[in-house]
Backbone as ProteinMPNN parsed JSONL, in Angstrom:
{"seq_chain_A": "MPTVLIVAVIVVFVAVVAAFLYFAPGRGNRHGSLRRRFGPEYDRVLARHDGDTRAAEAELGERVKRHGSLETRPLTPETRERYVSRWTGLQEQFVDSPQQAVAEADRLVAALAQERGFPAAEDHENHVDALSVHHPHHVNGYRTLHSSVEAGAGTEDLRAALLEARGLFGELVSTRKHDPDRRPEPVRDRQKVLPTRHQAKGEGA", "coords_chain_A": {"N_chain_A": [[1.032, -1.061, -0.004], [0.588, 2.081, -0.876], [2.275, 4.769, 0.783], [1.364, 7.275, 1.046], [-1.062, 6.627, 0.876], [-1.615, 5.108, 3.284], [-1.029, 7.267, 5.15], [-3.245, 8.871, 4.904], [-5.18, 6.914, 5.475], [-4.617, 6.62, 8.036], [-5.143, 9.452, 8.984], [-7.794, 9.701, 8.646], [-8.781, 7.994, 10.382], [-7.82, 9.058, 12.766], [-9.585, 11.445, 13.09], [-11.934, 10.268, 13.101], [-12.004, 9.296, 15.777], [-11.286, 11.286, 17.228], [-13.716, 12.549, 16.902], [-15.647, 11.174, 17.929], [-14.992, 10.854, 20.448], [-15.415, 13.418, 20.906], [-18.28, 13.872, 20.656], [-18.935, 11.973, 22.339], [-21.609, 10.267, 24.431], [-21.05, 10.762, 27.616], [-19.317, 12.992, 27.538], [-21.484, 14.461, 26.618], [-23.393, 14.486, 28.375], [-21.697, 15.776, 30.652], [-21.41, 18.201, 29.722], [-24.312, 18.964, 29.737], [-24.845, 18.809, 32.213], [-22.95, 20.537, 33.506], [-23.958, 23.173, 32.465], [-26.568, 23.286, 33.474], [-25.52, 23.336, 36.384], [-24.526, 25.688, 36.789], [-25.71, 27.796, 35.223], [-26.482, 31.028, 34.46], [-24.003, 31.618, 35.271], [-22.416, 29.751, 33.704], [-22.917, 30.633, 30.938], [-21.764, 33.295, 31.207], [-18.949, 32.638, 31.445], [-18.423, 31.511, 29.117], [-18.832, 33.384, 27.007], [-16.615, 34.629, 28.145], [-14.733, 33.243, 27.023], [-14.71, 33.458, 24.505], [-16.778, 31.667, 23.389], [-15.736, 29.465, 23.393], [-16.421, 26.092, 24.07], [-14.918, 24.03, 24.875], [-13.046, 25.16, 26.419], [-14.37, 26.958, 28.458], [-15.802, 24.988, 29.862], [-13.628, 23.525, 30.962], [-12.919, 25.42, 32.559], [-14.76, 25.739, 34.327], [-14.99, 23.398, 35.325], [-13.064, 22.907, 36.992], [-13.187, 24.575, 38.737], [-15.364, 23.338, 40.111], [-13.862, 20.734, 40.731], [-11.992, 21.862, 42.94], [-13.514, 23.609, 44.623], [-16.242, 21.882, 44.829], [-16.735, 20.218, 46.851], [-16.863, 21.848, 49.406], [-17.802, 22.129, 52.411], [-20.488, 24.136, 53.779], [-20.878, 26.498, 56.692], [-23.11, 26.451, 59.07], [-25.225, 29.56, 60.207], [-25.591, 30.954, 63.479], [-28.876, 31.576, 65.307], [-28.461, 34.238, 66.012], [-25.843, 35.363, 64.91], [-27.093, 35.3, 62.313], [-29.113, 37.207, 62.495], [-27.553, 39.602, 63.052], [-26.149, 40.051, 60.995], [-28.153, 40.409, 59.015], [-29.358, 42.811, 60.195], [-27.191, 44.626, 59.873], [-26.907, 45.031, 57.212], [-29.625, 45.714, 56.708], [-29.05, 48.322, 57.755], [-27.259, 49.482, 56.041], [-28.614, 49.736, 53.722], [-30.165, 51.826, 54.882], [-28.19, 53.666, 55.194], [-27.305, 54.212, 52.646], [-28.594, 56.034, 51.491], [-27.569, 58.77, 52.24], [-24.909, 58.538, 52.081], [-23.838, 56.958, 49.636], [-21.256, 55.738, 48.314], [-20.115, 54.833, 50.486], [-21.698, 53.234, 51.64], [-21.931, 50.942, 50.101], [-19.276, 50.408, 49.493], [-18.984, 49.278, 52.147], [-20.972, 47.345, 52.19], [-19.936, 45.392, 50.298], [-17.635, 44.744, 51.798], [-18.948, 43.348, 53.861], [-20.482, 40.959, 52.47], [-18.417, 39.634, 52.029], [-17.217, 39.197, 54.199], [-19.273, 37.56, 55.462], [-19.512, 35.494, 53.865], [-16.824, 34.246, 54.262], [-17.448, 33.694, 56.951], [-19.324, 31.567, 56.489], [-17.963, 29.727, 55.427], [-16.529, 29.891, 53.31], [-13.402, 30.718, 50.744], [-10.933, 33.068, 52.209], [-11.666, 36.873, 51.437], [-9.423, 37.649, 50.681], [-7.981, 36.975, 48.627], [-9.286, 37.133, 45.774], [-10.295, 36.458, 43.43], [-10.03, 33.735, 43.966], [-12.02, 33.502, 45.983], [-14.175, 34.168, 44.778], [-14.841, 32.625, 42.924], [-15.227, 30.061, 44.092], [-17.704, 30.647, 45.355], [-18.868, 31.126, 43.28], [-19.421, 28.651, 42.173], [-21.315, 27.266, 44.273], [-23.012, 28.865, 44.458], [-24.29, 30.099, 42.011], [-26.359, 31.486, 40.505], [-26.1, 34.049, 41.578], [-23.74, 35.145, 41.953], [-22.623, 36.632, 40.269], [-23.587, 39.439, 40.697], [-22.476, 40.368, 43.09], [-19.941, 40.527, 41.98], [-20.385, 42.458, 40.71], [-20.807, 44.645, 42.457], [-18.456, 44.599, 43.807], [-16.837, 45.137, 41.729], [-17.788, 47.981, 41.289], [-17.47, 49.076, 43.564], [-14.598, 49.644, 43.454], [-14.168, 50.746, 40.92], [-15.309, 53.252, 41.618], [-18.201, 54.113, 41.046], [-21.101, 56.033, 39.447], [-23.93, 57.279, 41.029], [-26.321, 55.883, 40.841], [-25.557, 53.729, 39.526], [-24.282, 52.634, 41.615], [-26.422, 52.004, 43.378], [-27.918, 49.992, 41.896], [-25.979, 47.909, 41.965], [-25.749, 47.324, 44.57], [-28.729, 46.44, 44.952], [-28.423, 44.266, 43.385], [-26.612, 42.713, 44.656], [-27.722, 41.794, 46.688], [-29.09, 39.207, 46.099], [-27.087, 37.47, 46.505], [-26.492, 37.806, 49.327], [-28.812, 37.208, 50.376], [-28.847, 34.586, 49.698], [-26.621, 33.574, 51.528], [-27.42, 34.035, 54.159], [-29.539, 32.309, 54.18], [-31.164, 30.25, 55.899], [-31.926, 27.51, 54.758], [-30.964, 24.549, 53.452], [-28.363, 24.292, 50.907], [-28.894, 24.136, 47.645], [-26.743, 23.78, 44.911], [-28.18, 23.321, 42.315], [-30.412, 24.044, 42.214], [-32.629, 26.64, 41.368], [-32.24, 29.541, 43.001], [-34.189, 31.183, 45.392], [-35.144, 34.946, 45.881], [-34.073, 36.887, 48.487], [-35.879, 37.789, 51.154], [-36.263, 38.675, 53.71], [-36.637, 41.322, 55.348], [-35.964, 43.121, 53.662], [-35.541, 45.599, 51.392], [-36.478, 48.199, 48.568], [-34.206, 50.239, 47.528], [-34.615, 53.671, 48.939], [-34.567, 56.718, 47.245], [-33.097, 60.262, 48.143], [-34.577, 61.94, 48.259], [-37.019, 60.581, 48.683], [-36.274, 59.458, 51.294], [-36.759, 61.589, 52.751], [-39.248, 62.175, 52.671], [-40.136, 63.592, 50.385], [-41.008, 62.808, 48.369], [-42.974, 60.086, 46.328]], "CA_chain_A": [[-0.068, 0.141, -0.057], [1.656, 3.356, -0.873], [2.541, 5.496, 1.872], [0.29, 8.624, 0.997], [-2.74, 6.138, 1.09], [-1.459, 4.509, 4.436], [-1.067, 8.382, 6.084], [-4.397, 9.095, 4.583], [-5.869, 6.276, 6.373], [-4.184, 6.961, 9.588], [-5.599, 10.737, 9.251], [-9.214, 9.497, 8.748], [-9.201, 7.262, 11.344], [-7.647, 9.815, 14.101], [-10.3, 12.131, 12.705], [-13.039, 9.838, 13.516], [-11.935, 8.896, 16.833], [-11.927, 12.575, 18.004], [-15.175, 13.513, 16.579], [-16.459, 10.217, 18.823], [-14.769, 11.189, 21.954], [-16.115, 15.098, 21.35], [-19.655, 13.66, 20.786], [-19.617, 10.745, 23.198], [-22.691, 10.481, 25.607], [-20.507, 10.888, 28.954], [-19.238, 14.185, 27.5], [-22.759, 15.621, 26.182], [-23.897, 14.805, 29.83], [-20.888, 16.454, 31.549], [-21.866, 19.439, 29.276], [-25.377, 19.683, 30.131], [-24.62, 19.193, 34.087], [-22.505, 22.045, 34.225], [-24.815, 24.113, 32.324], [-27.604, 23.451, 34.694], [-25.295, 23.819, 37.342], [-23.806, 26.849, 36.567], [-26.742, 28.509, 34.803], [-25.81, 32.37, 33.888], [-22.285, 31.726, 35.264], [-21.863, 29.06, 32.368], [-22.756, 31.722, 29.792], [-20.623, 34.407, 31.605], [-17.579, 32.246, 31.468], [-18.539, 30.653, 27.922], [-18.707, 34.63, 26.539], [-15.09, 35.312, 28.339], [-13.786, 32.253, 26.277], [-15.197, 33.593, 22.934], [-17.723, 30.87, 22.473], [-15.208, 28.022, 23.239], [-17.111, 25.177, 25.136], [-13.991, 23.371, 25.778], [-12.085, 26.115, 27.61], [-15.213, 27.23, 29.336], [-15.969, 24.052, 30.485], [-12.582, 23.327, 31.473], [-12.582, 26.516, 33.779], [-15.829, 25.246, 35.485], [-14.732, 21.862, 35.947], [-11.572, 22.686, 37.815], [-13.76, 24.93, 39.7], [-15.957, 22.261, 40.874], [-12.959, 20.104, 41.748], [-11.486, 22.778, 43.857], [-14.503, 23.88, 45.703], [-17.332, 21.144, 44.79], [-16.585, 19.527, 48.114], [-16.79, 22.852, 50.701], [-19.422, 22.197, 53.352], [-20.81, 25.651, 54.207], [-20.938, 26.141, 58.195], [-24.661, 27.271, 59.376], [-25.058, 30.548, 61.178], [-26.391, 30.773, 65.006], [-29.561, 32.499, 64.805], [-27.902, 35.811, 66.478], [-25.262, 35.984, 64.11], [-27.551, 35.901, 61.041], [-29.844, 38.468, 62.946], [-26.65, 40.504, 62.872], [-25.927, 40.56, 59.685], [-29.321, 40.855, 58.541], [-29.363, 44.059, 60.609], [-26.342, 45.616, 59.354], [-27.317, 45.038, 55.493], [-30.804, 46.738, 56.496], [-28.475, 49.92, 57.97], [-26.26, 49.826, 55.127], [-29.466, 50.262, 53.021], [-30.499, 53.353, 55.353], [-27.144, 54.483, 55.106], [-27.082, 54.619, 51.122], [-29.123, 57.631, 51.049], [-26.619, 59.883, 52.474], [-23.545, 58.078, 51.8], [-23.973, 55.802, 48.739], [-20.309, 55.149, 48.167], [-19.398, 54.047, 51.752], [-22.868, 52.251, 52.168], [-21.629, 49.914, 49.146], [-18.039, 49.569, 49.848], [-19.247, 48.44, 53.412], [-21.737, 46.051, 51.878], [-18.768, 44.661, 49.846], [-16.757, 44.103, 52.999], [-19.948, 42.693, 54.537], [-21.113, 40.252, 52.158], [-17.167, 39.115, 51.793], [-17.066, 38.694, 55.806], [-20.343, 36.717, 55.861], [-19.27, 34.418, 52.968], [-16.002, 33.236, 55.206], [-17.953, 33.222, 58.048], [-20.316, 30.322, 55.9], [-17.01, 28.51, 54.925], [-15.575, 29.772, 51.822], [-12.151, 31.278, 51.32], [-11.073, 34.825, 52.563], [-11.716, 37.669, 50.259], [-8.122, 38.631, 50.217], [-7.433, 35.919, 47.319], [-10.799, 37.463, 45.227], [-10.433, 35.354, 42.424], [-10.582, 32.036, 44.387], [-12.886, 33.683, 46.855], [-15.676, 34.56, 44.071], [-14.9, 31.208, 42.173], [-15.592, 29.223, 45.464], [-18.903, 31.236, 45.652], [-19.859, 30.566, 42.129], [-19.573, 27.091, 42.418], [-22.484, 27.153, 45.121], [-24.31, 30.269, 44.276], [-23.938, 30.663, 40.642], [-27.462, 32.258, 39.782], [-26.317, 34.912, 42.427], [-22.135, 35.546, 42.378], [-22.109, 38.343, 39.554], [-24.512, 40.375, 41.486], [-21.411, 40.523, 43.842], [-18.834, 40.978, 41.007], [-20.793, 43.969, 40.121], [-20.527, 45.127, 43.608], [-17.187, 45.011, 44.246], [-16.165, 46.267, 40.557], [-18.624, 49.391, 41.139], [-16.653, 50.013, 44.703], [-13.45, 50.097, 42.942], [-14.717, 51.855, 39.9], [-16.108, 54.644, 41.894], [-19.306, 54.547, 40.089], [-21.899, 57.011, 40.233], [-24.796, 56.757, 42.447], [-27.448, 55.122, 40.359], [-24.927, 52.376, 39.275], [-24.045, 52.059, 43.047], [-27.624, 51.534, 43.909], [-28.374, 48.921, 41.03], [-25.082, 46.911, 42.271], [-26.367, 47.069, 45.909], [-29.952, 45.733, 44.844], [-28.095, 42.946, 42.678], [-26.037, 41.772, 45.317], [-28.749, 41.523, 47.768], [-29.327, 37.99, 45.954], [-26.312, 36.454, 47.382], [-26.378, 38.108, 50.48], [-30.234, 36.452, 50.678], [-28.677, 33.055, 49.902], [-25.71, 33.355, 52.561], [-27.968, 34.262, 55.329], [-30.724, 31.542, 54.441], [-31.255, 28.919, 56.855], [-32.261, 26.33, 54.37], [-29.609, 23.738, 53.052], [-28.47, 25.021, 49.641], [-28.837, 23.22, 46.284], [-26.236, 24.615, 43.78], [-28.55, 22.732, 41.128], [-31.92, 24.568, 42.17], [-32.665, 27.97, 40.763], [-32.469, 30.258, 44.586], [-35.291, 32.487, 45.639], [-34.781, 36.073, 46.51], [-34.187, 37.187, 49.715], [-37.301, 38.535, 51.596], [-36.011, 39.075, 54.89], [-36.473, 42.896, 56.203], [-35.159, 43.822, 52.456], [-36.512, 46.728, 50.858], [-35.945, 48.938, 47.502], [-33.599, 51.534, 48.574], [-34.849, 54.863, 48.593], [-33.723, 57.949, 46.868], [-32.537, 61.088, 49.205], [-35.987, 62.776, 48.275], [-38.196, 59.874, 49.24], [-36.169, 59.007, 52.699], [-36.671, 63.027, 53.367], [-40.835, 62.407, 52.384], [-40.363, 64.512, 49.42], [-41.385, 61.988, 46.991], [-43.869, 59.136, 46.547]], "C_chain_A": [[0.978, 1.112, 0.149], [1.671, 4.096, 0.461], [1.749, 6.706, 1.728], [-0.717, 7.978, 1.183], [-2.629, 5.738, 2.856], [-1.631, 6.225, 5.66], [-2.435, 8.759, 5.708], [-5.669, 8.343, 5.666], [-5.764, 6.434, 8.067], [-4.943, 8.412, 9.912], [-7.169, 10.542, 9.429], [-9.451, 8.999, 10.008], [-8.838, 8.208, 12.983], [-9.014, 10.806, 14.4], [-11.758, 11.333, 13.329], [-13.036, 9.508, 15.114], [-12.036, 9.973, 17.577], [-13.113, 12.906, 18.112], [-15.66, 12.13, 17.768], [-16.073, 10.523, 20.335], [-15.279, 12.261, 22.309], [-17.617, 14.812, 21.533], [-19.967, 12.469, 21.611], [-20.355, 11.111, 24.326], [-22.118, 10.934, 27.024], [-20.241, 12.402, 28.872], [-20.305, 15.235, 27.522], [-23.404, 15.66, 27.934], [-23.139, 15.664, 30.796], [-21.397, 18.04, 30.94], [-23.159, 20.277, 29.63], [-25.612, 19.506, 31.693], [-23.788, 20.252, 34.291], [-23.134, 23.423, 33.756], [-25.967, 24.279, 33.0], [-27.222, 23.974, 35.758], [-25.253, 25.171, 37.576], [-24.944, 28.261, 36.207], [-26.157, 29.79, 34.139], [-24.594, 32.545, 34.037], [-21.94, 31.075, 34.1], [-21.882, 30.164, 31.185], [-21.674, 32.709, 29.963], [-19.404, 33.84, 31.046], [-17.772, 31.59, 29.834], [-18.37, 32.311, 26.835], [-17.191, 35.048, 26.76], [-14.225, 34.565, 27.343], [-14.108, 32.279, 24.874], [-16.139, 32.707, 22.232], [-17.138, 29.571, 22.631], [-15.907, 27.303, 24.263], [-15.929, 24.945, 25.635], [-13.577, 23.99, 26.933], [-12.969, 26.606, 28.614], [-15.527, 26.025, 30.104], [-14.682, 23.287, 31.145], [-12.49, 24.072, 33.009], [-13.694, 25.624, 34.686], [-15.764, 24.172, 35.73], [-13.929, 21.749, 37.057], [-11.945, 23.741, 39.099], [-14.598, 24.189, 40.698], [-14.74, 21.464, 41.517], [-12.322, 20.835, 42.425], [-12.366, 23.099, 44.785], [-16.063, 23.356, 45.504], [-18.038, 20.663, 46.298], [-16.827, 20.466, 49.011], [-18.174, 22.304, 51.127], [-19.398, 23.379, 53.936], [-21.029, 25.355, 55.852], [-22.198, 26.988, 58.384], [-24.095, 28.603, 60.419], [-25.708, 30.425, 62.25], [-27.254, 31.649, 64.377], [-29.074, 34.162, 65.171], [-26.777, 36.155, 65.735], [-26.073, 36.475, 62.65], [-28.548, 37.364, 61.337], [-28.806, 39.892, 62.792], [-26.134, 40.73, 61.771], [-26.991, 41.055, 59.016], [-29.456, 42.666, 58.808], [-28.517, 45.076, 59.956], [-26.537, 45.643, 57.756], [-28.48, 46.049, 55.68], [-30.333, 48.347, 57.046], [-27.988, 50.248, 56.873], [-27.4, 50.346, 53.944], [-30.13, 51.583, 53.124], [-29.473, 54.255, 54.957], [-26.687, 54.973, 53.629], [-27.67, 56.033, 51.019], [-28.543, 58.876, 51.319], [-25.208, 59.557, 51.971], [-23.21, 56.771, 50.855], [-22.422, 54.956, 48.355], [-19.633, 54.619, 49.249], [-20.6, 53.103, 51.954], [-22.21, 51.051, 51.153], [-20.611, 49.447, 49.135], [-18.252, 48.865, 51.357], [-19.845, 47.225, 53.596], [-20.939, 45.209, 51.136], [-17.998, 43.925, 50.843], [-17.843, 43.09, 53.938], [-20.691, 41.22, 54.058], [-19.586, 39.204, 52.235], [-16.885, 38.415, 53.437], [-18.257, 37.677, 55.97], [-19.942, 35.66, 54.927], [-18.007, 33.525, 53.748], [-16.398, 32.886, 56.191], [-19.169, 31.902, 57.735], [-18.931, 29.562, 55.687], [-16.177, 28.712, 53.747], [-14.463, 30.774, 51.635], [-12.264, 32.741, 51.303], [-10.924, 35.409, 51.35], [-10.302, 38.23, 49.797], [-7.516, 38.02, 48.95], [-8.962, 36.115, 46.56], [-11.021, 36.547, 44.613], [-10.934, 34.044, 43.084], [-11.65, 32.475, 45.258], [-14.394, 33.813, 45.944], [-15.713, 33.271, 43.436], [-15.535, 29.823, 43.086], [-17.353, 29.624, 45.36], [-19.656, 31.071, 44.214], [-20.096, 29.434, 41.907], [-20.879, 26.565, 43.507], [-23.493, 28.161, 45.009], [-24.2, 30.938, 42.729], [-25.096, 31.559, 39.965], [-27.323, 33.695, 40.608], [-24.797, 36.006, 42.361], [-21.953, 36.585, 41.619], [-22.667, 39.37, 40.19], [-23.259, 41.133, 42.272], [-20.167, 40.955, 43.24], [-19.258, 42.43, 40.978], [-20.426, 44.904, 41.408], [-19.371, 45.703, 43.861], [-16.539, 45.705, 43.374], [-16.719, 47.674, 40.719], [-17.742, 49.998, 42.479], [-15.143, 50.713, 43.862], [-13.365, 51.196, 41.643], [-15.015, 53.353, 40.348], [-17.184, 55.119, 41.314], [-20.23, 55.599, 40.7], [-22.858, 56.322, 40.91], [-25.648, 55.617, 42.056], [-26.843, 53.592, 39.795], [-24.25, 51.695, 40.765], [-25.558, 51.261, 43.677], [-28.135, 50.208, 43.292], [-27.451, 47.898, 41.545], [-25.31, 46.701, 43.354], [-27.759, 46.048, 45.704], [-29.373, 44.316, 44.149], [-27.358, 42.113, 43.471], [-26.69, 41.424, 46.387], [-28.908, 39.817, 47.614], [-28.382, 37.285, 46.721], [-26.028, 36.704, 48.481], [-27.653, 37.428, 51.243], [-29.569, 34.832, 51.125], [-27.164, 32.572, 51.255], [-26.143, 33.333, 53.891], [-29.076, 33.321, 55.461], [-30.097, 30.576, 55.677], [-31.456, 27.595, 56.477], [-31.038, 25.405, 53.665], [-29.794, 24.376, 51.579], [-28.338, 24.151, 48.54], [-28.486, 23.902, 45.279], [-27.32, 24.162, 42.358], [-30.109, 23.438, 41.052], [-31.666, 26.065, 41.956], [-33.073, 28.719, 42.5], [-33.758, 31.097, 44.312], [-34.786, 33.589, 46.046], [-34.934, 36.223, 47.471], [-35.167, 37.834, 50.005], [-37.038, 39.118, 52.987], [-35.569, 40.857, 55.111], [-35.655, 43.323, 54.763], [-36.33, 44.748, 51.679], [-36.219, 47.502, 49.367], [-35.385, 50.109, 48.3], [-34.146, 53.055, 47.717], [-33.88, 55.939, 48.021], [-33.68, 58.977, 48.148], [-34.045, 61.748, 49.276], [-36.952, 61.937, 49.022], [-37.582, 59.487, 50.792], [-36.542, 60.316, 53.023], [-38.636, 63.317, 53.478], [-41.219, 63.466, 51.641], [-40.842, 64.062, 48.378], [-42.389, 60.746, 47.332], [-42.734, 57.902, 47.146]], "O_chain_A": [[1.909, 1.107, 0.954], [0.762, 3.76, 1.221], [1.5, 7.122, 2.86], [-1.594, 8.635, 1.744], [-3.54, 6.084, 3.608], [-2.237, 6.218, 6.732], [-2.916, 9.123, 6.781], [-6.59, 8.841, 6.314], [-6.602, 6.372, 8.966], [-5.352, 8.56, 11.063], [-7.761, 11.184, 10.296], [-10.293, 9.533, 10.729], [-9.449, 8.045, 14.039], [-9.475, 10.979, 15.527], [-12.552, 11.985, 14.008], [-14.132, 9.473, 15.673], [-12.753, 9.913, 18.576], [-13.634, 13.438, 19.093], [-16.216, 12.7, 18.708], [-16.875, 10.408, 21.263], [-15.639, 12.491, 23.463], [-18.228, 15.394, 22.429], [-21.096, 11.979, 21.619], [-20.014, 11.997, 25.109], [-22.945, 11.602, 27.645], [-20.686, 13.15, 29.743], [-20.296, 16.344, 28.057], [-23.771, 16.673, 28.531], [-23.749, 16.255, 31.686], [-21.721, 18.93, 31.727], [-23.293, 21.492, 29.78], [-26.536, 20.071, 32.278], [-23.931, 20.91, 35.321], [-22.981, 24.498, 34.336], [-26.41, 25.419, 33.14], [-27.894, 24.826, 36.34], [-25.881, 25.739, 38.47], [-24.969, 29.36, 36.759], [-25.33, 29.606, 33.246], [-23.932, 33.316, 33.343], [-21.17, 31.677, 33.352], [-20.847, 30.472, 30.595], [-20.826, 32.955, 29.106], [-18.797, 34.49, 30.195], [-16.704, 31.06, 29.528], [-17.669, 32.169, 25.834], [-16.549, 35.649, 25.899], [-13.199, 35.053, 26.868], [-13.862, 31.342, 24.115], [-16.395, 32.74, 21.028], [-17.717, 28.582, 22.183], [-16.022, 27.851, 25.359], [-15.634, 25.461, 26.713], [-13.665, 23.593, 28.095], [-12.464, 26.739, 29.729], [-15.459, 26.255, 31.312], [-14.95, 22.364, 31.915], [-12.172, 23.62, 34.109], [-13.352, 24.925, 35.64], [-16.615, 23.77, 36.522], [-13.958, 20.856, 37.903], [-11.304, 23.809, 40.148], [-14.542, 24.385, 41.912], [-14.597, 21.512, 42.739], [-11.514, 20.004, 42.839], [-12.004, 22.866, 45.938], [-17.013, 24.056, 45.852], [-19.191, 20.69, 46.728], [-17.21, 19.799, 49.972], [-19.218, 22.108, 50.504], [-18.416, 23.741, 54.583], [-21.298, 24.229, 56.272], [-22.292, 28.112, 57.892], [-23.074, 28.687, 61.101], [-26.651, 29.646, 62.114], [-26.985, 32.337, 63.392], [-29.437, 35.118, 64.486], [-26.536, 37.36, 65.793], [-25.882, 37.519, 62.027], [-28.658, 38.322, 60.572], [-29.23, 41.005, 62.48], [-25.585, 41.821, 61.62], [-26.857, 42.117, 58.408], [-29.599, 43.535, 57.947], [-28.939, 46.158, 59.548], [-26.107, 46.667, 57.225], [-28.484, 47.089, 55.023], [-31.015, 49.353, 56.847], [-28.213, 51.41, 56.534], [-27.086, 51.327, 53.27], [-30.542, 52.304, 52.215], [-29.683, 55.372, 54.484], [-25.898, 55.897, 53.433], [-27.121, 56.985, 50.466], [-28.895, 59.92, 50.77], [-24.489, 60.426, 51.479], [-22.52, 55.81, 51.194], [-22.415, 53.743, 48.142], [-18.609, 53.964, 49.057], [-20.314, 52.06, 52.542], [-22.0, 50.033, 51.813], [-20.498, 48.251, 48.865], [-17.583, 47.862, 51.609], [-19.66, 46.353, 54.446], [-21.252, 44.032, 51.312], [-17.743, 42.722, 50.775], [-17.41, 42.167, 54.627], [-21.295, 40.48, 54.833], [-19.749, 38.015, 52.508], [-16.42, 37.298, 53.666], [-18.016, 36.839, 56.839], [-20.144, 34.587, 55.496], [-18.118, 32.304, 53.861], [-15.963, 31.83, 56.649], [-19.79, 31.378, 58.659], [-19.132, 28.371, 55.927], [-15.339, 27.935, 53.288], [-14.528, 31.754, 52.378], [-13.101, 33.471, 50.773], [-10.341, 34.918, 50.384], [-10.072, 39.0, 48.865], [-6.615, 38.588, 48.332], [-9.796, 35.236, 46.777], [-11.843, 35.707, 44.98], [-11.972, 33.441, 42.813], [-12.471, 31.559, 45.322], [-15.502, 33.577, 46.426], [-16.836, 32.768, 43.43], [-16.162, 28.854, 42.659], [-18.153, 28.691, 45.296], [-20.872, 30.911, 44.107], [-21.162, 29.173, 41.349], [-21.294, 25.411, 43.401], [-24.635, 28.155, 45.469], [-24.05, 32.133, 42.473], [-24.833, 32.276, 39.0], [-28.227, 34.516, 40.447], [-24.749, 37.209, 42.618], [-21.241, 37.505, 42.02], [-21.977, 40.39, 40.168], [-23.065, 42.337, 42.107], [-19.38, 41.67, 43.86], [-18.522, 43.391, 41.203], [-19.724, 45.898, 41.221], [-19.154, 46.894, 44.085], [-15.807, 46.647, 43.677], [-16.033, 48.575, 40.236], [-17.367, 51.171, 42.495], [-14.794, 51.887, 43.747], [-12.646, 52.187, 41.52], [-14.973, 54.36, 39.642], [-17.3, 56.312, 41.031], [-20.271, 55.993, 41.866], [-22.802, 55.161, 41.313], [-25.743, 54.583, 42.716], [-27.519, 52.57, 39.675], [-23.84, 50.544, 40.918], [-25.635, 50.189, 44.277], [-28.708, 49.383, 44.003], [-28.009, 46.806, 41.652], [-25.099, 45.501, 43.53], [-27.793, 44.962, 46.283], [-29.963, 43.277, 44.446], [-27.313, 40.91, 43.213], [-26.118, 40.62, 47.123], [-28.883, 39.102, 48.615], [-28.782, 36.504, 47.585], [-25.223, 35.917, 48.981], [-27.618, 37.136, 52.438], [-29.649, 34.168, 52.158], [-26.909, 31.442, 51.672], [-25.488, 32.762, 54.763], [-29.673, 33.28, 56.537], [-28.975, 30.341, 56.124], [-31.323, 26.637, 57.239], [-30.05, 26.091, 53.399], [-30.836, 24.824, 51.102], [-27.449, 23.308, 48.666], [-29.287, 24.578, 44.633], [-27.117, 24.817, 41.335], [-30.834, 23.384, 40.058], [-30.632, 26.624, 42.324], [-34.109, 28.395, 43.081], [-34.181, 31.535, 43.242], [-33.776, 33.399, 46.724], [-36.013, 35.781, 47.868], [-35.54, 38.619, 49.134], [-37.698, 40.102, 53.321], [-34.464, 41.393, 55.031], [-34.597, 43.925, 54.946], [-37.536, 44.589, 51.49], [-35.15, 46.983, 49.048], [-35.824, 50.717, 49.277], [-34.116, 53.404, 46.537], [-32.678, 56.016, 48.274], [-34.205, 58.569, 49.184], [-34.56, 62.017, 50.361], [-37.655, 62.435, 49.901], [-38.47, 59.183, 51.589], [-36.806, 60.172, 54.217], [-39.211, 64.228, 54.074], [-42.189, 64.187, 51.87], [-41.13, 64.797, 47.433], [-42.589, 60.441, 48.507], [-43.15, 56.795, 47.487]]}, "name": "protein", "num_of_chains": 1, "seq": "MPTVLIVAVIVVFVAVVAAFLYFAPGRGNRHGSLRRRFGPEYDRVLARHDGDTRAAEAELGERVKRHGSLETRPLTPETRERYVSRWTGLQEQFVDSPQQAVAEADRLVAALAQERGFPAAEDHENHVDALSVHHPHHVNGYRTLHSSVEAGAGTEDLRAALLEARGLFGELVSTRKHDPDRRPEPVRDRQKVLPTRHQAKGEGA"}
């Protein structure tokens, strides 16, 4: 058999094997599992990798490998109440000092996450990666909060960031056992829409 023909046969064989491995049932199940688990976080990572599914799933798979077995610690009722009270106070503080309130909210969520057993916020990337494995539907709100503080965002952007981060805060103070595959419910504990300065002074609706 001519050498060229042998090489062609080998190339075709390798291509068939590669295609089989790529579309194998196990891989498809993994793809679906990661998409279900991470929800909007899956789409965010996929977009960051310019649609490269393999690269996105490799990153998410590594996160699960590193943080999937993390066991969160429960909060005592007293500790939970303390965090909820502080968050409520920050919402009231926002009216007069939005930048300071959002900065303190960023620190509060970081402290709460660490108290629940997540990595410390000093290593921010690792800290957020761990949160993304267990709270994928709300972690980007926390990212927005953190980046808004660092960027010195305007009042309306700060307001939106604080409201968005409230979802993760609610998950972290929740008393129920968290299932990362279930879409979480929004927090309702003493949470309210942030008032404007005029509303706080009774000058608006």
